[in-house]
mmCIF file of C-alpha atoms in Angstrom:
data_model
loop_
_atom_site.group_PDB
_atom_site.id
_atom_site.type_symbol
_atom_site.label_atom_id
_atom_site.label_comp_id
_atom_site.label_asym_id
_atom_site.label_seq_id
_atom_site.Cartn_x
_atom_site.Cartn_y
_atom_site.Cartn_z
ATOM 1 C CA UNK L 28 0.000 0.000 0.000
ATOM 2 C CA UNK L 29 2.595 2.287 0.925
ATOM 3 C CA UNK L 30 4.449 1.813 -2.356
ATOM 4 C CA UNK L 31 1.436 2.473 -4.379
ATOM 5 C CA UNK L 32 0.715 5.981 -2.500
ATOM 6 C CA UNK L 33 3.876 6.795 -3.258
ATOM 7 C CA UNK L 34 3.386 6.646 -7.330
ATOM 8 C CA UNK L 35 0.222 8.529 -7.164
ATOM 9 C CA UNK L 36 1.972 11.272 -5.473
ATOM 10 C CA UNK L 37 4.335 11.611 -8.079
ATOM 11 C CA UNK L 38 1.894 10.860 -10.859
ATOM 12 C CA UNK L 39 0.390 14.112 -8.757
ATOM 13 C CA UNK L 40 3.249 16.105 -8.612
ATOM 14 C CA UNK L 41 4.663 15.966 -12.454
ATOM 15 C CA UNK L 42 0.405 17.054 -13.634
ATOM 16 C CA UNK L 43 1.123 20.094 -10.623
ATOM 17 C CA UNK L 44 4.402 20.964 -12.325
ATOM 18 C CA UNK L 45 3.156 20.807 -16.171
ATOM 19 C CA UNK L 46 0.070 22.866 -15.353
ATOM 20 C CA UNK L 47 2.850 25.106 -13.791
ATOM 21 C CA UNK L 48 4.929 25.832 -16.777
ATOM 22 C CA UNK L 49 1.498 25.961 -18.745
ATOM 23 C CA UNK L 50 0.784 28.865 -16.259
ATOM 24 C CA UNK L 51 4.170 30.520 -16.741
ATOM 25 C CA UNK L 52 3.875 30.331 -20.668
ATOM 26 C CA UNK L 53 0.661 31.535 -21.383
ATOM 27 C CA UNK L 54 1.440 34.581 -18.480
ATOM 28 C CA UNK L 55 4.836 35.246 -20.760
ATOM 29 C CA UNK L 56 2.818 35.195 -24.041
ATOM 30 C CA UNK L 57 0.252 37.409 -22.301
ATOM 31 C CA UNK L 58 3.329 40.313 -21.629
ATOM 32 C CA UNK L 59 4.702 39.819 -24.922
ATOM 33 C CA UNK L 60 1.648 40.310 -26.847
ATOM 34 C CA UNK L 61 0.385 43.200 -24.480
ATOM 35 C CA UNK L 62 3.032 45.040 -24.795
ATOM 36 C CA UNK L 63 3.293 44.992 -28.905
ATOM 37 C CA UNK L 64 -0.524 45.891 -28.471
ATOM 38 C CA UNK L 65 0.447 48.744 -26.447
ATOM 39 C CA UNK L 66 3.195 49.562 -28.684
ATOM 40 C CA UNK L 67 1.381 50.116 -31.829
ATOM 41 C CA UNK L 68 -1.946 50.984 -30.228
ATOM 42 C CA UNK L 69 -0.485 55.152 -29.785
ATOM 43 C CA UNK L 70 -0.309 55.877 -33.705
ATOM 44 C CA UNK L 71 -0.944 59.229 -33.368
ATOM 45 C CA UNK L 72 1.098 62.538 -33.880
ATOM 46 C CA UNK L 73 1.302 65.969 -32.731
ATOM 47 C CA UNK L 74 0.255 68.417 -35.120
ATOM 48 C CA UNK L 75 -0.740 72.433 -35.028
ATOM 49 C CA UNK L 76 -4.301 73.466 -34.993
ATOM 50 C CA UNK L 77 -5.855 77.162 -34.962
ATOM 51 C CA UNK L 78 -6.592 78.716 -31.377
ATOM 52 C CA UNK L 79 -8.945 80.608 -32.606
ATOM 53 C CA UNK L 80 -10.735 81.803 -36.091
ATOM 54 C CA UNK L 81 -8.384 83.491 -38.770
ATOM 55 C CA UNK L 82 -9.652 85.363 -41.418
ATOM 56 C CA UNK L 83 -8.202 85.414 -45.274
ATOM 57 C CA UNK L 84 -4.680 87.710 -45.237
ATOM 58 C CA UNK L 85 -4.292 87.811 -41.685
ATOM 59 C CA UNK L 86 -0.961 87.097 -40.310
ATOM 60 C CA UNK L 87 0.058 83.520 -38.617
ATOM 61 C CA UNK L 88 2.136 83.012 -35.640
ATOM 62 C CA UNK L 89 3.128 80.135 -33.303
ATOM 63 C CA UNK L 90 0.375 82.290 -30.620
ATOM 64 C CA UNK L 91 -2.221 81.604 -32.926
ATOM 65 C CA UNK L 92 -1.514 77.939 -32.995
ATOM 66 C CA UNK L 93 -2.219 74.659 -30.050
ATOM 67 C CA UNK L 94 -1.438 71.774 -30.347
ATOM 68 C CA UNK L 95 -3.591 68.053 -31.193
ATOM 69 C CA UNK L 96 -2.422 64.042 -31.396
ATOM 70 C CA UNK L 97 -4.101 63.367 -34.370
ATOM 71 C CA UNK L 98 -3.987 59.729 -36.508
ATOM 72 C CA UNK L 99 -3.535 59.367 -40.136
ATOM 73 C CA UNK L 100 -4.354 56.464 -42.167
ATOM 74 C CA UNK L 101 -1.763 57.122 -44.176
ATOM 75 C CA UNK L 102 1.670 59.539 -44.773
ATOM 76 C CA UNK L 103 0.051 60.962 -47.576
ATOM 77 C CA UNK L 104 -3.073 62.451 -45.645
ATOM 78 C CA UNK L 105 -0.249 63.506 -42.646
ATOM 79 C CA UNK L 106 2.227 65.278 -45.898
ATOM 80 C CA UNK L 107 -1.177 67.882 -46.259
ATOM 81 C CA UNK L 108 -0.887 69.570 -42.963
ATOM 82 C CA UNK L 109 1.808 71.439 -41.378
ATOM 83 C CA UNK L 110 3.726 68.748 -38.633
ATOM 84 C CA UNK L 111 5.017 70.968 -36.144
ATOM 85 C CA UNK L 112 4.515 74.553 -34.907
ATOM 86 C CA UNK L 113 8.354 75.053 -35.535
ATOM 87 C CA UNK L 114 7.171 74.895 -39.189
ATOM 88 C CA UNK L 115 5.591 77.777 -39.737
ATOM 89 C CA UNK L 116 7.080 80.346 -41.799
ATOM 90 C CA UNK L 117 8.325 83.760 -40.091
ATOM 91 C CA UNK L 118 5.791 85.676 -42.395
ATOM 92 C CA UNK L 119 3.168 83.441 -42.337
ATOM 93 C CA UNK L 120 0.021 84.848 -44.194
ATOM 94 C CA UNK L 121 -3.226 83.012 -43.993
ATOM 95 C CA UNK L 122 -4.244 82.536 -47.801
ATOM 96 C CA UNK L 123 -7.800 81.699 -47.014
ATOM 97 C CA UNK L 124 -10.329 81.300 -43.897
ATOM 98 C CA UNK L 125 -9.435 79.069 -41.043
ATOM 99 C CA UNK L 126 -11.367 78.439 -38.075
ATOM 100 C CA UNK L 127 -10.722 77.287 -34.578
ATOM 101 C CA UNK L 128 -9.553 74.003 -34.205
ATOM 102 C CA UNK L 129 -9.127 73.738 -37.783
ATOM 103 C CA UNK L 130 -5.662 71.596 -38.701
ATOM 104 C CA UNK L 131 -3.428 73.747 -40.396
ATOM 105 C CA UNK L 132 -3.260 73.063 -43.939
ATOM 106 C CA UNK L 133 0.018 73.964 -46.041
ATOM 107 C CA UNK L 134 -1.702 75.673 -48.374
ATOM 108 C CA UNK L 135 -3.601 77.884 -46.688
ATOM 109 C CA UNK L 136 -0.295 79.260 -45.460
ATOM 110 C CA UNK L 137 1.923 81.869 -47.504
ATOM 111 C CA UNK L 138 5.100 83.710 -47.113
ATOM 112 C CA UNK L 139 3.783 86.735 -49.103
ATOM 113 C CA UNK L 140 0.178 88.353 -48.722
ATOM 114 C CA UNK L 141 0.450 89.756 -52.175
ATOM 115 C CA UNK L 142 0.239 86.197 -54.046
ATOM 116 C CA UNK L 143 -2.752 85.447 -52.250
ATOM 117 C CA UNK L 144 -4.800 88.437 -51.821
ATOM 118 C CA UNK L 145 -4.666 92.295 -52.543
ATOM 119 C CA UNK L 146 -6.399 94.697 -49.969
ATOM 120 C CA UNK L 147 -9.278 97.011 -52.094
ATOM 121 C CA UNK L 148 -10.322 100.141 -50.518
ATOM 122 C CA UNK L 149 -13.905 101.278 -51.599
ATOM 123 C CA UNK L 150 -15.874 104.564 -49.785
ATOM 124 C CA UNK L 151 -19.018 103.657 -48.021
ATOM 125 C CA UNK L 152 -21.178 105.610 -46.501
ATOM 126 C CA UNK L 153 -22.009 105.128 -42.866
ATOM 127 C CA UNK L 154 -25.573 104.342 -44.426
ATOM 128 C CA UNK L 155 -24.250 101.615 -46.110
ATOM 129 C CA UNK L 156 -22.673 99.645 -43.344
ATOM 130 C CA UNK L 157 -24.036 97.362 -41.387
ATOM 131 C CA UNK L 158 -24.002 98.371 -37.453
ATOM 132 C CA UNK L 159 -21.231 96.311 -36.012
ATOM 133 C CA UNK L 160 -19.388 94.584 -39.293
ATOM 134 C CA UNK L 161 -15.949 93.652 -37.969
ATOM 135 C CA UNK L 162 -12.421 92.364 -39.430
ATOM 136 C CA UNK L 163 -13.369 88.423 -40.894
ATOM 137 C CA UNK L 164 -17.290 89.610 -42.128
ATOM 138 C CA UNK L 165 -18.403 88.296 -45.423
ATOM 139 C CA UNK L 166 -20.373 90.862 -47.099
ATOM 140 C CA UNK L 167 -21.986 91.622 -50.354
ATOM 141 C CA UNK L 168 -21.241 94.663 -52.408
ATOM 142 C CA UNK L 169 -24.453 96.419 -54.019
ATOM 143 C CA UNK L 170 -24.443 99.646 -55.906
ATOM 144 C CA UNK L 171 -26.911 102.224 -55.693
ATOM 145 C CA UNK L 172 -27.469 104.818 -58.830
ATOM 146 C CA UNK L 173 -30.018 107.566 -59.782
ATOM 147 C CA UNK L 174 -31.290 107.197 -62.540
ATOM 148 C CA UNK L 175 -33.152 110.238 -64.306
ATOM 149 C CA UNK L 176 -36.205 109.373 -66.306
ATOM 150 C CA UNK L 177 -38.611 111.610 -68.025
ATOM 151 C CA UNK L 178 -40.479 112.829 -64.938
ATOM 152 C CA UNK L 179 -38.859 111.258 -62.270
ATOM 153 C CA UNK L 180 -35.435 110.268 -60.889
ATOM 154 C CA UNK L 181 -35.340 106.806 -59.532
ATOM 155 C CA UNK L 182 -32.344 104.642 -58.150
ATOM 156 C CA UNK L 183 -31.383 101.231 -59.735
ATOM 157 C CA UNK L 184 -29.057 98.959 -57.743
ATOM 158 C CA UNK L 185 -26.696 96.193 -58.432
ATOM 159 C CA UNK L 186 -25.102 93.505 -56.972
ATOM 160 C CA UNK L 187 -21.550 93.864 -57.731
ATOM 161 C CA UNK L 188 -20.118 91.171 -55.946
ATOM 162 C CA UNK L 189 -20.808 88.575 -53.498
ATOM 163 C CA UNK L 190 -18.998 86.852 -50.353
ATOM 164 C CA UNK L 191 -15.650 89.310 -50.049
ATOM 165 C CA UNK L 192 -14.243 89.430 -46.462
ATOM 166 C CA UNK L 193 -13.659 92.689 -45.074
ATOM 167 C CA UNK L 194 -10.504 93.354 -43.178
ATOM 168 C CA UNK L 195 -11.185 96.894 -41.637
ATOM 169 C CA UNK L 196 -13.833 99.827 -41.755
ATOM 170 C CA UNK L 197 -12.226 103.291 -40.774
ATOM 171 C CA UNK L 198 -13.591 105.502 -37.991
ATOM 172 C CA UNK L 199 -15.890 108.815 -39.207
ATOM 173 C CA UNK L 200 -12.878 111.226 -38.828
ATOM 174 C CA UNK L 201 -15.729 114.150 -38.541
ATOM 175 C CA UNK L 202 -16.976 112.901 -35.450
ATOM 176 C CA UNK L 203 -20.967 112.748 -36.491
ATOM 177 C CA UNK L 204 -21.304 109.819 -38.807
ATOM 178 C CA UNK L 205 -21.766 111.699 -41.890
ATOM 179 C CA UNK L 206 -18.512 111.006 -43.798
ATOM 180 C CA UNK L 207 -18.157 108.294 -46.231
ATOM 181 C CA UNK L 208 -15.994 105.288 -44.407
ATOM 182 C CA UNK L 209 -12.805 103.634 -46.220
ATOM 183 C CA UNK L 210 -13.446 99.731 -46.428
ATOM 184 C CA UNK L 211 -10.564 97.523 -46.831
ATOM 185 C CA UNK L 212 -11.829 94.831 -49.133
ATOM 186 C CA UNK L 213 -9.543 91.579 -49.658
ATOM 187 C CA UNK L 214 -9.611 90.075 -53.428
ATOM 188 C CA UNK L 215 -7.681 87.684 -55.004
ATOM 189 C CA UNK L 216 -4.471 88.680 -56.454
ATOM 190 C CA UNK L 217 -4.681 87.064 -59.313
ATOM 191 C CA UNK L 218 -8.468 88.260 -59.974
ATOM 192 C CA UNK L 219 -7.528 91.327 -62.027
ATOM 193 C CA UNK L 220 -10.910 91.325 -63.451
ATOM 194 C CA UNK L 221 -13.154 91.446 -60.053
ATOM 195 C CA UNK L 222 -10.988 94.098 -58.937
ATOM 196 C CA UNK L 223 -11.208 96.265 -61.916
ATOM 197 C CA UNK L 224 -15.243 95.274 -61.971
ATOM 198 C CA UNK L 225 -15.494 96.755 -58.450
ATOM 199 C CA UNK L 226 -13.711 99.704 -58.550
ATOM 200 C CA UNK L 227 -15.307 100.884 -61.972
ATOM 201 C CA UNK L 228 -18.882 99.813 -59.710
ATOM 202 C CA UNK L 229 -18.681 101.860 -56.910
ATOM 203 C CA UNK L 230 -17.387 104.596 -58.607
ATOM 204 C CA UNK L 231 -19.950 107.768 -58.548
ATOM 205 C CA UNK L 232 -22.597 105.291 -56.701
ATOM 206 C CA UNK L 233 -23.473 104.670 -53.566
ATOM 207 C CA UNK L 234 -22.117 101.726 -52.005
ATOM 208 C CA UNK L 235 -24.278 99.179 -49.063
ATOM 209 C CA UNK L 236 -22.751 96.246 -47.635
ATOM 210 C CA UNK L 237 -25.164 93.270 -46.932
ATOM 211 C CA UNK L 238 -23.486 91.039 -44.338
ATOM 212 C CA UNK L 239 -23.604 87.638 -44.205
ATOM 213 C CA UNK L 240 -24.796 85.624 -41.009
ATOM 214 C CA UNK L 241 -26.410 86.971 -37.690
#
């Protein structure tokens, strides 16, 4: 009897030991797969994004700019957008509208504001300006004309262009909101044509701005 006890608890002991090492491998290939999970499971990147909204030709600095860990399927997508903040160009010009927590695109970013846009002074008169319109409004530009007839003078008006963004509106340098006011208009440099359409527009008329949005 005692012999026979003695072979079951070593029968015992070997099934304890393999169910051991059975333990200790699959714990092992736990850690090792884990930890290429966790390896490759942070596959994103820091990249700049806008603070704030930035209208067409403002200027671009590292203040205007946070930054985001964002993942790209591919290095094509990440090659579109600026990859650090270091990156951006001394004399940055925004070439287009960018708004807050936007990514920054390399194209919408120029060293030069002249090969993007050209600034287009028109007069308006206080009239013609809607109470409030601020640096980054999109407005439309309508002209207003008399027109003399046979017994009557009557004004005709014309849309002269649509969806410009307006980078400043002077003060009334009288003091009494009578004067005309010097819009800065921005235009595309490159659109000879609109520009020269606009000026010969307003010229002699009376200008209104109609601004988009509340």
């Amino acid at each position: 009897m005692s012999h026979g006890s003695g072979t079951q608890r070593v029968a015992v002991r070997r099934w304890t030991d393999l169910r051991l090492w059975l333990g200790i491998a699959l714990v092992l290939a736990a850690v090792v797969i884990g930890g290429r999970v966790l390896a490759g499971a942070d596959t994103t990147v820091p990249v700049p994004v806008l603070r704030h909204d930035v209208t067409a030709g403002s200027r671009l600095s590292v203040g205007d700019l946070g930054t985001a860990r964002v993942h790209f399927d591919d290095s094509a997508t990440a090659a579109v957008y600026f990859s650090s903040v270091d990156d951006l160009p001394a004399n940055a010009i925004a070439a287009h509208d960018l708004a807050r927590g936007q990514l920054l695109p390399k194209t919408a970013v120029v060293d030069d504001r002249s090969k993007q846009v050209v600034e287009v002074p028109i007069a308006v008169p206080p009239t013609g300006i809607p109470s409030g319109l601020t640096k980054g409004d999109h407005v439309d530009v309508w002209t207003v004309r008399d027109v003399s007839g046979k017994a009557k003078v009557t004004g005709t008006a014309e849309l002269v262009m649509t969806d410009v963004v307006m980078l400043s509106v002077s003060a009334d340098p009288s003091g009494v909101d009578s004067s005309d006011r010097q819009v800065l208009l921005a235009l595309p440099a490159a659109a000879d044509d609109q520009v020269a359409k606009l000026l010969e527009s307003v010229h002699g008329a009376d200008v209104v701005l109609i601004r988009h949005g509340g």
